[in-house]
Tab-separated table of C-alpha atoms in Angstrom:
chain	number	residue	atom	x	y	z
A	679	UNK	CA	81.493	93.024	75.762
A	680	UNK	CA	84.483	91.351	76.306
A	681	UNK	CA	83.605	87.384	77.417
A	682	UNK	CA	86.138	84.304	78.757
A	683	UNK	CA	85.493	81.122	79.070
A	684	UNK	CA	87.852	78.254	80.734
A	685	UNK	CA	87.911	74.764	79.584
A	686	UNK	CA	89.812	71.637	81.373
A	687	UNK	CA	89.672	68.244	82.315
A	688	UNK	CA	88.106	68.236	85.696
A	689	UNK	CA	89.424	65.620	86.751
A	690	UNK	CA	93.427	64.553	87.029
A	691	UNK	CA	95.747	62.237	88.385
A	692	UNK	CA	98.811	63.449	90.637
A	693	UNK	CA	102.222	63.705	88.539
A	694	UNK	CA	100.422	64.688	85.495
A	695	UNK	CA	100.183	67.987	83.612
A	696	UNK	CA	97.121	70.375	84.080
A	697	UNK	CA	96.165	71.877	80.536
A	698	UNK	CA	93.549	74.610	80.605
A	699	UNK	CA	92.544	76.584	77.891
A	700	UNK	CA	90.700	80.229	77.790
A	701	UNK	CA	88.647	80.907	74.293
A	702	UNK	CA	88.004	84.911	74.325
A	703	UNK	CA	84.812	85.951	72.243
A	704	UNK	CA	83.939	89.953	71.922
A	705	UNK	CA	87.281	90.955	70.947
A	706	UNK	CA	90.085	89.210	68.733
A	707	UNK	CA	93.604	88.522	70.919
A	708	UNK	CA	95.354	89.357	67.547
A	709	UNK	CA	94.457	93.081	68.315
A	710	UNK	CA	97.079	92.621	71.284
A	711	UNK	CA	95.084	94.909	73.638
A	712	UNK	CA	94.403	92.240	75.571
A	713	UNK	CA	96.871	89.982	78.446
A	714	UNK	CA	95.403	87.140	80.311
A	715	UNK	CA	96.017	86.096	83.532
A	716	UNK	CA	95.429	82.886	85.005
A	717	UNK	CA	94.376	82.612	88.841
A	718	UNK	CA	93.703	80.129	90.982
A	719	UNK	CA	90.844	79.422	94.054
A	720	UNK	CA	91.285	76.455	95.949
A	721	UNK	CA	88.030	75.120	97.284
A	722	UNK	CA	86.721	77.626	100.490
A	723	UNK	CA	90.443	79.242	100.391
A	724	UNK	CA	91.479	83.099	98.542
A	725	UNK	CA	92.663	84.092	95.686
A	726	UNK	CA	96.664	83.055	93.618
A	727	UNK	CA	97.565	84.740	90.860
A	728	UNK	CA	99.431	81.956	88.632
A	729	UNK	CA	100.886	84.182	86.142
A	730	UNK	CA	100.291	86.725	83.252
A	731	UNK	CA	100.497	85.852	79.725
A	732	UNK	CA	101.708	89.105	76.925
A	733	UNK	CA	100.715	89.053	73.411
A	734	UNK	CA	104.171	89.665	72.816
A	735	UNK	CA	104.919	86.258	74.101
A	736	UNK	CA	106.427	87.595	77.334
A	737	UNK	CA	105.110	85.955	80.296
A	738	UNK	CA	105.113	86.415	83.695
A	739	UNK	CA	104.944	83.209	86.900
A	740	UNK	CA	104.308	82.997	90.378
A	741	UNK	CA	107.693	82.740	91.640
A	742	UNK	CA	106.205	79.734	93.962
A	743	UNK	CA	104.982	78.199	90.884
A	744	UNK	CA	107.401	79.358	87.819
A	745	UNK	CA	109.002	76.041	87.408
A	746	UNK	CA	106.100	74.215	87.004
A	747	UNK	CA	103.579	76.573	84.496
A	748	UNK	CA	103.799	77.408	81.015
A	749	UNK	CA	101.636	80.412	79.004
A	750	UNK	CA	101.008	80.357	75.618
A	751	UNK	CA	98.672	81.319	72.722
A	752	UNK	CA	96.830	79.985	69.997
A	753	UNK	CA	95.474	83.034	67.723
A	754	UNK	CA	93.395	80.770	65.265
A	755	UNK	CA	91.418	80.078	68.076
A	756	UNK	CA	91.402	82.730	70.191
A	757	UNK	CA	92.747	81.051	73.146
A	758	UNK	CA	95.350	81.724	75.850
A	759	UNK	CA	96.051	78.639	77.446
A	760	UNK	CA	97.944	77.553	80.816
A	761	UNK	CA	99.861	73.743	81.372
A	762	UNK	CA	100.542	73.489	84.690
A	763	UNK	CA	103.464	70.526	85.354
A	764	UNK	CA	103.253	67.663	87.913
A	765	UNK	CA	100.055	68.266	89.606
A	766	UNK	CA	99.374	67.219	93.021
A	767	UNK	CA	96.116	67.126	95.782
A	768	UNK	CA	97.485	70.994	96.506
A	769	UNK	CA	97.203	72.173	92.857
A	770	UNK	CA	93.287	71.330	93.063
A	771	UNK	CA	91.216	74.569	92.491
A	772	UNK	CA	88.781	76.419	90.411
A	773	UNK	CA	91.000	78.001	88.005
A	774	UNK	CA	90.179	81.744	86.372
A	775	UNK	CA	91.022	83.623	83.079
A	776	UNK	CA	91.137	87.168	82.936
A	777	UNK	CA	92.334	90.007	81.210
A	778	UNK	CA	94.864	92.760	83.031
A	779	UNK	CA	95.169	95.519	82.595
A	780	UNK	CA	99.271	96.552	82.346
A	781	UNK	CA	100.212	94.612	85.522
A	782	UNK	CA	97.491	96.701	87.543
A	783	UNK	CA	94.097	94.686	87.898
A	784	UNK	CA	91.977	92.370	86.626
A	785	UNK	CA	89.192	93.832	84.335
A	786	UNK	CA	87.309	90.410	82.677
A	787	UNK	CA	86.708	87.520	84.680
A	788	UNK	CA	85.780	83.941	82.918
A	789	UNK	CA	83.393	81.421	84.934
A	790	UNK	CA	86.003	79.139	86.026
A	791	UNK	CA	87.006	75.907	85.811
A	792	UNK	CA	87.252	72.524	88.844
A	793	UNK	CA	90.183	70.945	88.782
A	794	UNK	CA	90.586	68.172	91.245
A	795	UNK	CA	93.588	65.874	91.568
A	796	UNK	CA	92.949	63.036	92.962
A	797	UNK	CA	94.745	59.281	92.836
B	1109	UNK	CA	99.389	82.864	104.932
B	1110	UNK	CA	98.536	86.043	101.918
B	1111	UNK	CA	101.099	88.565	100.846
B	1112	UNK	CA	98.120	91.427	101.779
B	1113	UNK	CA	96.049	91.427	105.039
B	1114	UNK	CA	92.927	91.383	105.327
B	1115	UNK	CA	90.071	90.955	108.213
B	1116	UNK	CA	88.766	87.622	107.964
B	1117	UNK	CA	85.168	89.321	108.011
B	1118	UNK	CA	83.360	92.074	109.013
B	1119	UNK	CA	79.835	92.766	109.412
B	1120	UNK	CA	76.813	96.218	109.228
B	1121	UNK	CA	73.087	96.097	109.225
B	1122	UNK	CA	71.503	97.623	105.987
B	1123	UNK	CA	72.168	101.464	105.450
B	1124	UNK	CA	75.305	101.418	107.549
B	1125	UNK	CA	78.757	101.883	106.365
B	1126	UNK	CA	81.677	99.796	106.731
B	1127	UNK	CA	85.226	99.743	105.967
B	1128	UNK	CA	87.601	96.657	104.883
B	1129	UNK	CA	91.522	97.440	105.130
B	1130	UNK	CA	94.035	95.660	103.352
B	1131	UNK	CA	97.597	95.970	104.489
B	1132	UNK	CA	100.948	95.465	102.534
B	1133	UNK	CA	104.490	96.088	102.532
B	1134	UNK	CA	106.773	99.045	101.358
B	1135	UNK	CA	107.300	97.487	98.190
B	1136	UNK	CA	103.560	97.330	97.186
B	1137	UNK	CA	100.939	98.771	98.707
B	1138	UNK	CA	102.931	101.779	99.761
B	1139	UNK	CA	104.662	102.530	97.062
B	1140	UNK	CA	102.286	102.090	94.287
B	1141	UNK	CA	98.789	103.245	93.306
B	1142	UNK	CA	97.700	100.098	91.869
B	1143	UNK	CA	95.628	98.411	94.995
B	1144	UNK	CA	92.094	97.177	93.201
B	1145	UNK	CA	89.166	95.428	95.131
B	1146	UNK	CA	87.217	92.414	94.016
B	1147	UNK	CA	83.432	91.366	94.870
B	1148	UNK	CA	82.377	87.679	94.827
B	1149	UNK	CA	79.163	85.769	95.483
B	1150	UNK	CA	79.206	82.274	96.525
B	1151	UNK	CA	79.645	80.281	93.327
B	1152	UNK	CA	80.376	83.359	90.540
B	1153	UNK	CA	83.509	84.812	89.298
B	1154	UNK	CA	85.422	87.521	91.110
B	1155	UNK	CA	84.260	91.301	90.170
B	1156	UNK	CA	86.522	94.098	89.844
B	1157	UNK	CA	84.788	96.646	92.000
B	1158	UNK	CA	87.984	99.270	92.506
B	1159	UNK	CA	91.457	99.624	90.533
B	1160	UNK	CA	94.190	102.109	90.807
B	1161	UNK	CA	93.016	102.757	94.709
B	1162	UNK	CA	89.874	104.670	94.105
B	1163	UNK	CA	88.790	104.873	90.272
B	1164	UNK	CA	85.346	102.885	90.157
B	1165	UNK	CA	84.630	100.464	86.746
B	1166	UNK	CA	81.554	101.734	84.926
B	1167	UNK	CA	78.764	100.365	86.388
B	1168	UNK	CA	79.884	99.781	90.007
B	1169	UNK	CA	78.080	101.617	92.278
B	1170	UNK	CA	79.134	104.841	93.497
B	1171	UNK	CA	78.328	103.495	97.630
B	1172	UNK	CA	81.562	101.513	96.601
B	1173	UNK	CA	84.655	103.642	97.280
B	1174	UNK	CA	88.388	103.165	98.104
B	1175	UNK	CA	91.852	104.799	99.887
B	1176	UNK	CA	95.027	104.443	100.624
B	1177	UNK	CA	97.145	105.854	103.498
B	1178	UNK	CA	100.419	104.231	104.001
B	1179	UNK	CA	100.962	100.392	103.395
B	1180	UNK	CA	97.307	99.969	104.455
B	1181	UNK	CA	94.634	100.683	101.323
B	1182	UNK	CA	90.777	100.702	102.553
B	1183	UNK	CA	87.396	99.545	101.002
B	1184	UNK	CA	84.476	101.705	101.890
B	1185	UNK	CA	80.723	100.646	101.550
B	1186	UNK	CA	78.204	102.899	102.311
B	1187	UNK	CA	74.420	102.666	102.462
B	1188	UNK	CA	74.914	98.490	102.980
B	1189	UNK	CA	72.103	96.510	100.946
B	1190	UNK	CA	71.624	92.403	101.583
B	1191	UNK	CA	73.021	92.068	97.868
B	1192	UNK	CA	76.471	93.653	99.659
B	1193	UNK	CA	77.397	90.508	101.011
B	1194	UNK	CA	79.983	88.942	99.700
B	1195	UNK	CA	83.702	88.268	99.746
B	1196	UNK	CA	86.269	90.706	98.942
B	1197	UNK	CA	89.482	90.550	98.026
B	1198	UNK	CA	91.994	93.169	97.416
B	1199	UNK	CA	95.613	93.165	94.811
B	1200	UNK	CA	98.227	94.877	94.150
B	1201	UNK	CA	101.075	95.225	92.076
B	1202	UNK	CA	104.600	94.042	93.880
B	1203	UNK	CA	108.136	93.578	93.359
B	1204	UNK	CA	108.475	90.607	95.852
B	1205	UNK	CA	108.898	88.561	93.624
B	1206	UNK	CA	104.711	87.656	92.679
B	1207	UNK	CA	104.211	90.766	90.833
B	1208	UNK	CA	100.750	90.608	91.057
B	1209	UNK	CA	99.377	89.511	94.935
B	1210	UNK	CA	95.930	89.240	96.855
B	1211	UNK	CA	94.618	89.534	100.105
B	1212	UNK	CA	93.457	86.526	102.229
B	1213	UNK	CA	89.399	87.886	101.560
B	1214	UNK	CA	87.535	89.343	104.011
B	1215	UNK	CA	83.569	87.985	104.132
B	1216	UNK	CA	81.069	90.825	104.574
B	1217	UNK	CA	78.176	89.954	106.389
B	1218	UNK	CA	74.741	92.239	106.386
B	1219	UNK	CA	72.774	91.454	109.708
């Protein structure tokens, strides 16, 4: 069974840069079956889907947030991980990793992860 | 204001069936069979529930079922039970721009 689990800072500071990371047991990312997505939840509000991260190293952003967010991998560790630039109060939200599945949906959910900015 | 839409909530009483629509555009929900459907409880992770408009995940219960007709795609309950309630969202595939889009949630109550 396929698990994901978010890590962050909790806690941030506007103007700086959210770094999240999303270790994958069950399954190694090396296979490249597997594409994460990052989504966001801000507190009592719906769902944003950030953007979607390909083994192949193509990625795909939120065109409302594609300036600010970079994708990447780290294979040694089994982690996708998400920076997201120049945070501010809006950007605060439980953030998600999941796997999808070719574009289509969202198959493996992690737990989440609070991030608040706040001066 | 959410790319799909989506009643804000809807209510049954146990046993009773009820529907949950989620409307789009041309460029998504009408024009591709890739609306899916997402359960979650206060304080967990979203659950995928429905994908591909009405294929159900293994292990999702077969009172969970979904449609499409038009731009408007439709999550079905039947036979409500009190563990029903929850939020649900529904996504899609779209070339707006997003690629990948939600609905505003729709809270199910059971009375």
């Amino acid at each position: 069974q396929l698990q994901l689990q978010e890590s962050g800072p909790g806690l941030m500071k506007p103007s700086e840069t959210l770094s999240l990371t999303c270790t994958v047991s069950g399954a190694s990312i090396s296979s490249g079956s597997y594409y994460c997505a990052w989504i966001r939840q801000p507190p009592g509000k719906g769902l944003e889907w950030i953007g979607t991260f390909y083994y192949s190293g193509s990625t795909y952003y939120n065109a409302s947030l594609k300036s600010r967010v970079t994708m990447s991998k780290d294979t040694s560790k089994n982690q996708f991980s998400l920076k997201l630039s120049s945070v501010t109060a809006a950007d605060t939200a439980l953030y998600y990793c999941a796997t999808v599945y070719r574009q289509r949906y969202f198959d493996y959910w992690g737990q989440g992860t609070l991030v608040t900015v706040s001066s | 204001q959410s790319a799909l839409t989506q009643p804000a909530s809807v209510s049954g009483s146990p046993g009773q069936s009820i529907t949950i629509s989620c409307t789009g555009i041309s460029s998504d929900v009408g024009v591709y069979d890739y609306v899916s459907w997402y359960q979650q409880h206060p304080g967990k992770a979203p659950k995928l529930m429905i994908y591909d408009v009405t294929n159900r995940p293994s292990g999702v219960s077969s009172r969970f079922s979904g449609s499409k007709s038009g731009n408007t795609a439709s999550l079905t309950i039947s036979g409500l039970q009190s563990e029903d309630e929850a939020d649900y969202y529904c996504s899609t595939y779209t070339t707006r721009g997003t690629i990948l889009i939600f609905g505003g949630g729709t809270r199910l109550t059971v009375l």
